[in-house]
GROMACS .gro file of C-alpha atoms in nm:
model
  503
    1MET     CA    1   0.000   0.000   0.000
    2ASP     CA    2   0.114   0.347  -0.080
    3ASP     CA    3   0.218   0.508   0.245
    4GLN     CA    4   0.205   0.864   0.115
    5ILE     CA    5  -0.075   1.082   0.242
    6HIS     CA    6  -0.299   1.233  -0.023
    7LEU     CA    7  -0.355   1.601   0.051
    8GLU     CA    8  -0.664   1.793  -0.049
    9THR     CA    9  -0.579   2.088  -0.276
   10ASP     CA   10  -0.757   2.415  -0.319
   11ASP     CA   11  -0.933   2.390  -0.656
   12PHE     CA   12  -1.023   2.758  -0.650
   13ALA     CA   13  -0.657   2.857  -0.618
   14ASP     CA   14  -0.571   2.629  -0.909
   15GLU     CA   15  -0.827   2.807  -1.129
   16LEU     CA   16  -0.679   3.146  -1.046
   17HIS     CA   17  -0.328   3.030  -1.143
   18PRO     CA   18  -0.375   2.768  -1.413
   19PHE     CA   19  -0.040   2.810  -1.585
   20LEU     CA   20   0.192   2.923  -1.308
   21PRO     CA   21   0.344   2.669  -1.068
   22ALA     CA   22   0.254   2.712  -0.705
   23PRO     CA   23   0.522   2.863  -0.481
   24ASP     CA   24   0.754   2.607  -0.332
   25GLY     CA   25   0.682   2.713   0.024
   26LYS     CA   26   0.308   2.645   0.028
   27PRO     CA   27   0.299   2.274  -0.063
   28LYS     CA   28   0.596   2.209   0.157
   29SER     CA   29   0.439   2.379   0.458
   30ARG     CA   30   0.109   2.201   0.389
   31LEU     CA   31   0.287   1.865   0.381
   32ILE     CA   32   0.485   1.943   0.695
   33GLY     CA   33   0.166   2.056   0.869
   34THR     CA   34  -0.016   1.735   0.783
   35LYS     CA   35   0.277   1.518   0.892
   36TYR     CA   36   0.294   1.721   1.214
   37HIS     CA   37  -0.073   1.638   1.277
   38LEU     CA   38  -0.017   1.269   1.215
   39TYR     CA   39   0.305   1.229   1.411
   40LEU     CA   40   0.178   1.425   1.709
   41LEU     CA   41  -0.146   1.227   1.727
   42PHE     CA   42   0.048   0.903   1.685
   43PHE     CA   43   0.284   1.005   1.965
   44ILE     CA   44   0.001   1.102   2.200
   45LEU     CA   45  -0.195   0.780   2.159
   46ALA     CA   46   0.120   0.565   2.166
   47GLY     CA   47   0.243   0.751   2.475
   48LEU     CA   48  -0.085   0.698   2.657
   49ASP     CA   49  -0.085   0.332   2.557
   50SER     CA   50   0.269   0.304   2.693
   51THR     CA   51   0.141   0.449   3.019
   52VAL     CA   52  -0.128   0.181   3.037
   53PHE     CA   53   0.116  -0.103   2.972
   54VAL     CA   54   0.380   0.031   3.210
   55LEU     CA   55   0.115   0.052   3.482
   56ASN     CA   56  -0.061  -0.276   3.400
   57LEU     CA   57   0.195  -0.522   3.538
   58PRO     CA   58   0.282  -0.342   3.865
   59LEU     CA   59  -0.080  -0.246   3.936
   60THR     CA   60  -0.190  -0.605   3.879
   61ARG     CA   61   0.072  -0.716   4.129
   62VAL     CA   62  -0.037  -0.445   4.376
   63TYR     CA   63  -0.401  -0.550   4.341
   64GLU     CA   64  -0.300  -0.912   4.395
   65SER     CA   65  -0.091  -0.832   4.704
   66ILE     CA   66  -0.373  -0.628   4.861
   67ALA     CA   67  -0.630  -0.901   4.793
   68CYS     CA   68  -0.382  -1.157   4.926
   69TYR     CA   69  -0.321  -0.958   5.246
   70GLN     CA   70  -0.694  -0.918   5.303
   71TYR     CA   71  -0.739  -1.295   5.268
   72TYR     CA   72  -0.457  -1.391   5.503
   73SER     CA   73  -0.548  -1.123   5.757
   74THR     CA   74  -0.884  -1.297   5.785
   75HIS     CA   75  -0.773  -1.661   5.777
   76GLU     CA   76  -0.419  -1.641   5.919
   77ARG     CA   77  -0.408  -1.322   6.118
   78GLY     CA   78  -0.058  -1.191   6.191
   79ARG     CA   79   0.121  -1.397   5.927
   80PHE     CA   80   0.209  -1.091   5.716
   81LEU     CA   81   0.263  -0.731   5.823
   82ASP     CA   82   0.149  -0.558   5.503
   83PRO     CA   83   0.082  -0.637   5.134
   84GLY     CA   84   0.440  -0.557   5.037
   85SER     CA   85   0.578  -0.832   5.259
   86ILE     CA   86   0.378  -1.113   5.095
   87PRO     CA   87   0.569  -1.337   4.848
   88GLU     CA   88   0.398  -1.358   4.512
   89GLU     CA   89   0.391  -1.738   4.503
   90VAL     CA   90   0.161  -1.762   4.807
   91CYS     CA   91  -0.094  -1.538   4.631
   92LYS     CA   92  -0.178  -1.790   4.357
   93ILE     CA   93  -0.441  -1.963   4.569
   94ALA     CA   94  -0.796  -1.981   4.433
   95PRO     CA   95  -0.971  -1.728   4.667
   96VAL     CA   96  -0.713  -1.458   4.594
   97GLN     CA   97  -0.717  -1.515   4.219
   98GLU     CA   98  -1.095  -1.518   4.215
   99GLU     CA   99  -1.110  -1.183   4.392
  100LEU     CA  100  -0.841  -1.039   4.164
  101ALA     CA  101  -1.030  -1.148   3.852
  102ARG     CA  102  -1.351  -0.994   3.983
  103VAL     CA  103  -1.186  -0.664   4.081
  104LYS     CA  104  -1.017  -0.619   3.744
  105GLY     CA  105  -1.320  -0.730   3.545
  106ILE     CA  106  -1.565  -0.494   3.713
  107GLU     CA  107  -1.303  -0.218   3.715
  108PHE     CA  108  -1.300  -0.229   3.336
  109LEU     CA  109  -1.680  -0.211   3.339
  110PHE     CA  110  -1.662   0.114   3.535
  111MET     CA  111  -1.384   0.229   3.302
  112MET     CA  112  -1.604   0.197   2.994
  113ALA     CA  113  -1.943   0.292   3.142
  114PRO     CA  114  -1.904   0.673   3.113
  115GLY     CA  115  -1.799   0.640   2.749
  116LEU     CA  116  -2.115   0.443   2.674
  117PHE     CA  117  -2.334   0.737   2.769
  118LEU     CA  118  -2.102   1.025   2.677
  119ALA     CA  119  -1.940   0.918   2.349
  120ILE     CA  120  -2.212   1.067   2.128
  121PRO     CA  121  -2.258   1.392   2.329
  122TYR     CA  122  -1.883   1.456   2.330
  123GLY     CA  123  -1.875   1.369   1.958
  124ILE     CA  124  -2.132   1.640   1.895
  125LEU     CA  125  -1.931   1.883   2.108
  126ALA     CA  126  -1.625   1.796   1.899
  127ASP     CA  127  -1.821   1.897   1.589
  128ARG     CA  128  -1.924   2.228   1.747
  129TRP     CA  129  -1.635   2.335   1.970
  130GLY     CA  130  -1.355   2.155   1.793
  131ARG     CA  131  -1.158   1.837   1.844
  132ARG     CA  132  -0.879   1.979   2.058
  133PRO     CA  133  -1.093   2.105   2.352
  134VAL     CA  134  -1.262   1.765   2.382
  135LEU     CA  135  -0.923   1.592   2.370
  136ILE     CA  136  -0.785   1.812   2.649
  137ILE     CA  137  -1.092   1.759   2.871
  138CYS     CA  138  -1.073   1.383   2.814
  139LEU     CA  139  -0.708   1.363   2.917
  140LEU     CA  140  -0.776   1.572   3.227
  141GLY     CA  141  -1.040   1.322   3.337
  142LEU     CA  142  -0.809   1.026   3.273
  143ALA     CA  143  -0.525   1.186   3.471
  144LEU     CA  144  -0.754   1.243   3.771
  145THR     CA  145  -0.886   0.887   3.746
  146ILE     CA  146  -0.545   0.721   3.751
  147LEU     CA  147  -0.447   0.945   4.043
  148GLY     CA  148  -0.754   0.823   4.231
  149VAL     CA  149  -0.664   0.458   4.162
  150LEU     CA  150  -0.312   0.514   4.293
  151MET     CA  151  -0.449   0.680   4.607
  152VAL     CA  152  -0.670   0.378   4.678
  153CYS     CA  153  -0.367   0.149   4.647
  154TRP     CA  154  -0.151   0.377   4.861
  155PHE     CA  155  -0.407   0.397   5.143
  156TRP     CA  156  -0.494   0.028   5.131
  157TRP     CA  157  -0.548   0.012   5.509
  158LEU     CA  158  -0.817   0.284   5.492
  159VAL     CA  159  -0.994   0.219   5.162
  160PRO     CA  160  -1.107  -0.122   5.032
  161LEU     CA  161  -0.955  -0.241   4.706
  162ARG     CA  162  -1.291  -0.237   4.530
  163ALA     CA  163  -1.300   0.140   4.569
  164VAL     CA  164  -1.091   0.155   4.249
  165TRP     CA  165  -1.420   0.091   4.068
  166LEU     CA  166  -1.558   0.428   4.180
  167CYS     CA  167  -1.243   0.611   4.072
  168TRP     CA  168  -1.328   0.543   3.709
  169LEU     CA  169  -1.646   0.746   3.741
  170LEU     CA  170  -1.412   1.046   3.717
  171THR     CA  171  -1.383   0.966   3.346
  172SER     CA  172  -1.721   1.136   3.316
  173ILE     CA  173  -1.491   1.435   3.272
  174GLY     CA  174  -1.415   1.387   2.905
  175GLY     CA  175  -1.574   1.047   2.852
  176GLY     CA  176  -1.273   0.824   2.918
  177PRO     CA  177  -1.090   0.592   2.676
  178ALA     CA  178  -1.387   0.564   2.438
  179VAL     CA  179  -1.401   0.938   2.371
  180LEU     CA  180  -1.020   0.958   2.356
  181ASN     CA  181  -1.001   0.699   2.079
  182SER     CA  182  -1.299   0.850   1.898
  183THR     CA  183  -1.148   1.199   1.904
  184ILE     CA  184  -0.804   1.090   1.781
  185PHE     CA  185  -0.950   0.878   1.501
  186THR     CA  186  -1.173   1.170   1.402
  187MET     CA  187  -0.875   1.406   1.388
  188LEU     CA  188  -0.688   1.158   1.170
  189ALA     CA  189  -0.988   1.127   0.939
  190ASP     CA  190  -1.000   1.507   0.915
  191VAL     CA  191  -0.651   1.532   0.763
  192VAL     CA  192  -0.627   1.207   0.564
  193SER     CA  193  -0.798   1.134   0.233
  194PRO     CA  194  -1.057   0.850   0.232
  195GLY     CA  195  -0.840   0.618   0.024
  196LYS     CA  196  -0.556   0.636   0.279
  197ARG     CA  197  -0.753   0.609   0.602
  198ALA     CA  198  -0.710   0.233   0.642
  199THR     CA  199  -0.334   0.269   0.587
  200THR     CA  200  -0.315   0.552   0.840
  201PHE     CA  201  -0.519   0.361   1.097
  202LEU     CA  202  -0.289   0.059   1.056
  203GLU     CA  203   0.014   0.286   1.095
  204LEU     CA  204  -0.139   0.416   1.417
  205THR     CA  205  -0.183   0.056   1.531
  206VAL     CA  206   0.185  -0.008   1.457
  207ALA     CA  207   0.283   0.297   1.663
  208VAL     CA  208   0.076   0.167   1.955
  209LEU     CA  209   0.227  -0.182   1.922
  210ILE     CA  210   0.578  -0.037   1.920
  211SER     CA  211   0.498   0.143   2.243
  212GLN     CA  212   0.372  -0.185   2.390
  213ALA     CA  213   0.686  -0.369   2.278
  214ILE     CA  214   0.900  -0.112   2.458
  215SER     CA  215   0.693  -0.035   2.767
  216THR     CA  216   0.607  -0.390   2.874
  217PRO     CA  217   0.965  -0.525   2.907
  218LEU     CA  218   1.063  -0.193   3.065
  219ALA     CA  219   0.795  -0.245   3.329
  220SER     CA  220   0.913  -0.604   3.381
  221VAL     CA  221   1.274  -0.495   3.432
  222LEU     CA  222   1.179  -0.217   3.672
  223MET     CA  223   0.956  -0.454   3.870
  224ALA     CA  224   1.229  -0.718   3.893
  225LYS     CA  225   1.486  -0.467   4.024
  226TYR     CA  226   1.287  -0.208   4.218
  227GLY     CA  227   0.948  -0.361   4.295
  228THR     CA  228   0.622  -0.191   4.202
  229THR     CA  229   0.669   0.168   4.323
  230LEU     CA  230   0.918   0.292   4.063
  231PRO     CA  231   0.738   0.156   3.751
  232ILE     CA  232   0.408   0.299   3.876
  233ALA     CA  233   0.567   0.642   3.933
  234PHE     CA  234   0.738   0.626   3.594
  235GLY     CA  235   0.417   0.525   3.416
  236TYR     CA  236   0.209   0.802   3.570
  237GLY     CA  237   0.480   1.059   3.499
  238LEU     CA  238   0.490   0.945   3.138
  239GLY     CA  239   0.115   0.986   3.109
  240LEU     CA  240   0.128   1.338   3.252
  241SER     CA  241   0.404   1.440   3.010
  242VAL     CA  242   0.188   1.323   2.719
  243CYS     CA  243  -0.108   1.521   2.854
  244PHE     CA  244   0.102   1.838   2.858
  245MET     CA  245   0.156   1.799   2.482
  246CYS     CA  246  -0.215   1.823   2.399
  247PRO     CA  247  -0.233   2.205   2.389
  248PHE     CA  248   0.011   2.187   2.097
  249VAL     CA  249  -0.226   1.971   1.890
  250PRO     CA  250  -0.363   2.179   1.599
  251GLU     CA  251  -0.737   2.200   1.549
  252THR     CA  252  -0.862   1.985   1.258
  253LEU     CA  253  -1.232   2.069   1.251
  254HIS     CA  254  -1.189   2.328   0.976
  255ARG     CA  255  -1.027   2.069   0.750
  256SER     CA  256  -1.318   1.831   0.799
  257THR     CA  257  -1.566   2.105   0.712
  258LYS     CA  258  -1.374   2.196   0.396
  259ILE     CA  259  -1.358   1.834   0.277
  260ALA     CA  260  -1.727   1.784   0.345
  261THR     CA  261  -1.818   2.097   0.149
  262ASP     CA  262  -1.592   2.010  -0.144
  263GLU     CA  263  -1.749   1.666  -0.180
  264LEU     CA  264  -2.108   1.796  -0.193
  265PRO     CA  265  -2.289   1.936  -0.499
  266PHE     CA  266  -2.299   2.314  -0.517
  267GLY     CA  267  -2.663   2.328  -0.414
  268ASP     CA  268  -2.595   2.133  -0.096
  269VAL     CA  269  -2.306   2.347   0.028
  270GLU     CA  270  -2.532   2.570   0.232
  271ALA     CA  271  -2.692   2.269   0.401
  272ALA     CA  272  -2.353   2.139   0.504
  273SER     CA  273  -2.213   2.467   0.632
  274PRO     CA  274  -2.115   2.488   0.997
  275HIS     CA  275  -2.352   2.780   1.052
  276THR     CA  276  -2.652   2.577   0.944
  277SER     CA  277  -2.531   2.276   1.140
  278SER     CA  278  -2.487   2.477   1.458
  279LYS     CA  279  -2.856   2.570   1.456
  280GLN     CA  280  -2.961   2.207   1.482
  281THR     CA  281  -3.045   2.064   1.819
  282TRP     CA  282  -2.839   1.777   1.951
  283ARG     CA  283  -3.136   1.544   1.909
  284ASN     CA  284  -3.169   1.631   1.542
  285LYS     CA  285  -2.797   1.583   1.491
  286VAL     CA  286  -2.802   1.239   1.650
  287GLY     CA  287  -3.106   1.144   1.447
  288GLN     CA  288  -2.949   1.270   1.124
  289LEU     CA  289  -2.616   1.100   1.183
  290PHE     CA  290  -2.670   0.857   0.901
  291GLY     CA  291  -2.975   1.013   0.746
  292SER     CA  292  -3.009   1.174   0.409
  293LYS     CA  293  -2.992   1.545   0.357
  294ASN     CA  294  -3.371   1.561   0.375
  295GLY     CA  295  -3.406   1.401   0.713
  296GLY     CA  296  -3.275   1.152   0.962
  297VAL     CA  297  -3.348   0.786   1.006
  298SER     CA  298  -3.350   0.565   1.311
  299LEU     CA  299  -3.079   0.318   1.398
  300ALA     CA  300  -3.310   0.035   1.289
  301LEU     CA  301  -3.319   0.179   0.936
  302LEU     CA  302  -2.943   0.190   0.887
  303PRO     CA  303  -2.805   0.002   0.586
  304PRO     CA  304  -2.746  -0.367   0.665
  305THR     CA  305  -2.378  -0.328   0.582
  306MET     CA  306  -2.332  -0.054   0.841
  307LEU     CA  307  -2.519  -0.252   1.105
  308ALA     CA  308  -2.307  -0.559   1.027
  309LEU     CA  309  -1.988  -0.356   1.073
  310PHE     CA  310  -2.119  -0.225   1.406
  311VAL     CA  311  -2.191  -0.580   1.524
  312ILE     CA  312  -1.839  -0.687   1.422
  313LEU     CA  313  -1.686  -0.401   1.621
  314PHE     CA  314  -1.909  -0.491   1.917
  315LEU     CA  315  -1.796  -0.855   1.912
  316ASP     CA  316  -1.434  -0.751   1.856
  317SER     CA  317  -1.451  -0.523   2.159
  318LEU     CA  318  -1.606  -0.802   2.365
  319ASN     CA  319  -1.330  -1.043   2.266
  320ALA     CA  320  -1.065  -0.776   2.321
  321SER     CA  321  -1.161  -0.787   2.688
  322THR     CA  322  -0.956  -1.106   2.715
  323ILE     CA  323  -0.641  -0.892   2.718
  324ASN     CA  324  -0.738  -0.772   3.066
  325ILE     CA  325  -0.733  -1.125   3.209
  326LEU     CA  326  -0.443  -1.251   2.998
  327VAL     CA  327  -0.171  -1.150   3.246
  328GLN     CA  328  -0.345  -1.314   3.540
  329TYR     CA  329  -0.449  -1.616   3.328
  330THR     CA  330  -0.095  -1.682   3.204
  331SER     CA  331   0.063  -1.629   3.545
  332LYS     CA  332  -0.183  -1.868   3.711
  333LYS     CA  333  -0.189  -2.135   3.440
  334LEU     CA  334   0.187  -2.157   3.385
  335SER     CA  335   0.280  -2.075   3.749
  336ILE     CA  336   0.515  -1.793   3.652
  337PRO     CA  337   0.559  -1.447   3.812
  338ILE     CA  338   0.350  -1.161   3.676
  339SER     CA  339   0.666  -0.970   3.582
  340SER     CA  340   0.770  -1.257   3.352
  341VAL     CA  341   0.448  -1.233   3.151
  342GLY     CA  342   0.579  -0.909   3.001
  343SER     CA  343   0.803  -1.102   2.762
  344LEU     CA  344   0.496  -1.266   2.606
  345VAL     CA  345   0.333  -0.927   2.555
  346THR     CA  346   0.651  -0.804   2.385
  347ILE     CA  347   0.662  -1.106   2.152
  348ARG     CA  348   0.299  -1.047   2.062
  349ALA     CA  349   0.360  -0.679   1.984
  350VAL     CA  350   0.675  -0.739   1.776
  351MET     CA  351   0.519  -1.014   1.565
  352THR     CA  352   0.206  -0.808   1.506
  353ILE     CA  353   0.419  -0.512   1.393
  354VAL     CA  354   0.602  -0.733   1.143
  355VAL     CA  355   0.275  -0.865   1.001
  356ILE     CA  356   0.115  -0.520   0.968
  357LEU     CA  357   0.423  -0.356   0.817
  358PHE     CA  358   0.513  -0.627   0.567
  359PHE     CA  359   0.253  -0.900   0.515
  360VAL     CA  360  -0.066  -0.689   0.520
  361PRO     CA  361   0.064  -0.433   0.262
  362PHE     CA  362   0.195  -0.718   0.045
  363ILE     CA  363  -0.140  -0.898   0.047
  364GLY     CA  364  -0.324  -0.569  -0.014
  365ASN     CA  365  -0.109  -0.485  -0.317
  366ARG     CA  366  -0.158  -0.834  -0.458
  367LEU     CA  367  -0.534  -0.802  -0.420
  368GLN     CA  368  -0.537  -0.469  -0.601
  369LYS     CA  369  -0.307  -0.577  -0.884
  370LYS     CA  370  -0.445  -0.926  -0.943
  371TRP     CA  371  -0.815  -0.862  -0.887
  372GLY     CA  372  -0.830  -0.490  -0.968
  373LEU     CA  373  -0.995  -0.400  -0.637
  374ASP     CA  374  -1.051  -0.044  -0.520
  375SER     CA  375  -0.921   0.063  -0.180
  376HIS     CA  376  -1.242  -0.015   0.009
  377SER     CA  377  -1.285  -0.361  -0.145
  378ARG     CA  378  -0.921  -0.429  -0.066
  379ASP     CA  379  -0.980  -0.334   0.297
  380LEU     CA  380  -1.282  -0.565   0.312
  381TRP     CA  381  -1.081  -0.861   0.185
  382LEU     CA  382  -0.794  -0.785   0.423
  383ALA     CA  383  -1.042  -0.779   0.710
  384ARG     CA  384  -1.183  -1.115   0.602
  385ILE     CA  385  -0.840  -1.276   0.580
  386THR     CA  386  -0.702  -1.143   0.908
  387MET     CA  387  -1.020  -1.207   1.108
  388SER     CA  388  -1.024  -1.570   0.993
  389ILE     CA  389  -0.715  -1.648   1.202
  390CYS     CA  390  -0.867  -1.524   1.529
  391PRO     CA  391  -1.055  -1.848   1.620
  392PHE     CA  392  -0.732  -2.047   1.585
  393GLY     CA  393  -0.557  -1.809   1.823
  394PHE     CA  394  -0.824  -1.853   2.088
  395VAL     CA  395  -0.804  -2.232   2.052
  396LEU     CA  396  -0.431  -2.216   2.128
  397LEU     CA  397  -0.490  -1.985   2.425
  398ALA     CA  398  -0.763  -2.211   2.562
  399MET     CA  399  -0.573  -2.539   2.522
  400GLY     CA  400  -0.208  -2.431   2.546
  401ARG     CA  401  -0.004  -2.558   2.837
  402SER     CA  402   0.334  -2.411   2.745
  403VAL     CA  403   0.476  -2.063   2.698
  404SER     CA  404   0.538  -2.116   2.326
  405VAL     CA  405   0.182  -2.229   2.248
  406ILE     CA  406   0.025  -1.943   2.443
  407ALA     CA  407   0.264  -1.697   2.275
  408VAL     CA  408   0.155  -1.815   1.928
  409GLY     CA  409  -0.210  -1.786   2.030
  410MET     CA  410  -0.152  -1.433   2.159
  411VAL     CA  411   0.013  -1.333   1.831
  412LEU     CA  412  -0.269  -1.470   1.614
  413VAL     CA  413  -0.537  -1.301   1.821
  414ALA     CA  414  -0.345  -0.971   1.834
  415ILE     CA  415  -0.301  -0.964   1.455
  416SER     CA  416  -0.673  -1.018   1.406
  417TRP     CA  417  -0.765  -0.749   1.660
  418ALA     CA  418  -0.528  -0.490   1.517
  419CYS     CA  419  -0.640  -0.536   1.158
  420CYS     CA  420  -1.010  -0.577   1.238
  421SER     CA  421  -1.036  -0.255   1.436
  422SER     CA  422  -0.852  -0.044   1.177
  423LEU     CA  423  -0.999  -0.196   0.860
  424VAL     CA  424  -1.360  -0.222   0.977
  425ARG     CA  425  -1.350   0.133   1.111
  426SER     CA  426  -1.219   0.249   0.773
  427LEU     CA  427  -1.501   0.065   0.594
  428ALA     CA  428  -1.761   0.222   0.822
  429THR     CA  429  -1.610   0.566   0.755
  430ALA     CA  430  -1.648   0.510   0.381
  431LEU     CA  431  -2.023   0.458   0.426
  432ALA     CA  432  -2.080   0.788   0.610
  433SER     CA  433  -2.073   1.141   0.475
  434PRO     CA  434  -1.758   1.337   0.572
  435GLU     CA  435  -1.933   1.593   0.792
  436ARG     CA  436  -2.073   1.312   1.008
  437ILE     CA  437  -1.749   1.126   1.077
  438SER     CA  438  -1.715   1.251   1.434
  439GLY     CA  439  -2.069   1.138   1.513
  440LEU     CA  440  -2.002   0.807   1.340
  441TYR     CA  441  -1.701   0.742   1.561
  442GLY     CA  442  -1.912   0.832   1.862
  443VAL     CA  443  -2.165   0.563   1.768
  444ILE     CA  444  -1.883   0.315   1.699
  445ASN     CA  445  -1.739   0.378   2.042
  446VAL     CA  446  -2.082   0.326   2.199
  447PHE     CA  447  -2.094  -0.021   2.040
  448GLN     CA  448  -1.738  -0.090   2.153
  449ALA     CA  449  -1.812   0.037   2.503
  450VAL     CA  450  -2.114  -0.192   2.528
  451GLY     CA  451  -1.896  -0.482   2.414
  452ALA     CA  452  -1.639  -0.400   2.680
  453LEU     CA  453  -1.908  -0.357   2.946
  454VAL     CA  454  -2.047  -0.701   2.867
  455GLY     CA  455  -1.718  -0.875   2.794
  456ASN     CA  456  -1.502  -0.778   3.089
  457PRO     CA  457  -1.726  -0.886   3.379
  458LEU     CA  458  -1.839  -1.191   3.179
  459LEU     CA  459  -1.487  -1.314   3.103
  460ALA     CA  460  -1.364  -1.225   3.452
  461GLU     CA  461  -1.648  -1.426   3.605
  462LEU     CA  462  -1.575  -1.720   3.373
  463LEU     CA  463  -1.211  -1.708   3.484
  464ALA     CA  464  -1.322  -1.698   3.847
  465VAL     CA  465  -1.545  -2.002   3.787
  466ASP     CA  466  -1.251  -2.193   3.639
  467VAL     CA  467  -1.025  -2.098   3.929
  468ARG     CA  468  -1.290  -2.187   4.185
  469SER     CA  469  -1.359  -2.525   4.024
  470GLY     CA  470  -0.990  -2.617   4.025
  471ASN     CA  471  -0.983  -2.660   3.648
  472ASP     CA  472  -0.616  -2.684   3.551
  473TRP     CA  473  -0.690  -2.597   3.190
  474ILE     CA  474  -0.862  -2.266   3.274
  475SER     CA  475  -1.004  -2.255   2.922
  476LEU     CA  476  -1.360  -2.132   2.969
  477PRO     CA  477  -1.307  -1.756   2.899
  478PHE     CA  478  -1.106  -1.816   2.583
  479GLY     CA  479  -1.341  -2.090   2.465
  480VAL     CA  480  -1.633  -1.846   2.477
  481ALA     CA  481  -1.422  -1.578   2.306
  482GLY     CA  482  -1.334  -1.828   2.033
  483LEU     CA  483  -1.701  -1.898   1.962
  484LEU     CA  484  -1.777  -1.526   1.940
  485SER     CA  485  -1.484  -1.476   1.701
  486ILE     CA  486  -1.633  -1.742   1.473
  487VAL     CA  487  -1.960  -1.546   1.464
  488SER     CA  488  -1.772  -1.223   1.388
  489CYS     CA  489  -1.573  -1.397   1.115
  490GLY     CA  490  -1.892  -1.530   0.957
  491ILE     CA  491  -2.044  -1.182   0.947
  492ILE     CA  492  -1.747  -1.020   0.773
  493TRP     CA  493  -1.755  -1.287   0.502
  494ILE     CA  494  -2.118  -1.211   0.414
  495VAL     CA  495  -2.074  -0.832   0.416
  496ARG     CA  496  -2.109  -0.670   0.074
  497LEU     CA  497  -2.015  -0.310   0.008
  498PRO     CA  498  -2.265  -0.096  -0.186
  499PRO     CA  499  -2.148   0.000  -0.537
  500SER     CA  500  -2.137   0.369  -0.446
  501THR     CA  501  -1.869   0.309  -0.181
  502ALA     CA  502  -1.597   0.280  -0.442
  503ASN     CA  503  -1.671   0.638  -0.552
   0.00000   0.00000   0.00000
């Protein structure tokens, strides 16, 4: 795939100067400006993802030690002085692991709940106020939330561990991870031409995976040498430094408005102007998200293709919840320290990067050259191919009893997730009019938030059932995820793009 970004040009300026070449400074500054947008957004999302992965291992260990101390203080009072004095190996007993699975599963439910209700309202605000203010508010809420979680862990003798659930209600300020992803993807769609969106989204995925490949082993090394305090402090400091970069993000709303106006017939320009749009109520705007220019339609009247893509993203988000139990699952099943699981996460990230950078572009180019597919049909076929390997990955995760087998399963599932999210989102974008992209991503994130809300407590409870029953295989969560991935794979194979999408 061609990695160059197609830039929209000013047709009116071309008509004024039909025979004279444009000054050298203007195209160059336009190109630099667009690359600045892309690189800065890539860096922000990758930096925040690094924060999550740096914090994930030590916080999981802190949660486990607190749950372990609470258990032993009840059943063997006086054996341990505090959570930090408990060896990790004595925390692998069933009651502790069951509580840990429940805490982390419901914590993710609280993490995604605000985004479920606020993704669309904040999407509308992004269309009215601009993308950058919403991004800044969202990061402020996330910073306060993580601070609250750290305070609960620090004052473990005063506050119960389950209080971390309530901390995530602070993501009502900005909408949380759902609104963050929606806003960044919207800003990318504002500055990238439709034919290059899938490529850009995959490049963003690669940037995130690179951050995972670096941050996870870094967290493992810091944990092995200095315990949990230093990696937690480093991770939170990294997140704050990324937040301080957000005021330097340029506003992209004006570019989206220009593209939307250029793609409409002359008679429809007035209807698509921001002044006309600003007079609409938020209810009309939600109702007209996918409607025609003459009126809105309900969600039930959406094209079957769009609904199918939403269902795929919902199931993908539900299955993606397995990543939140993967560290605990691997540590328990293989009887290895939590810090050692970081190497598996690194292997998964590196292999996924290789596939996305080399194999996916190669297959995409072959599809275009051999079958003469347009960019959207190519993306559909890439989604079909990559999603077909997901069930095999879950089978390996469910049945694997060695590090190598589980590592291969993690890689297969990660490749499918990365490509599915980027390619299906690109296909959904192609079916919506440009001025409604922000609202579209809001709806997409509602579906993904619902999937996460259902998936995380469900899979965490299934893991707790396996631990409680003494099942050595601990395969129930990944068996259910494998069945859902088969359903998702079947849907993508029956999806057909409307003929107008290619235009």
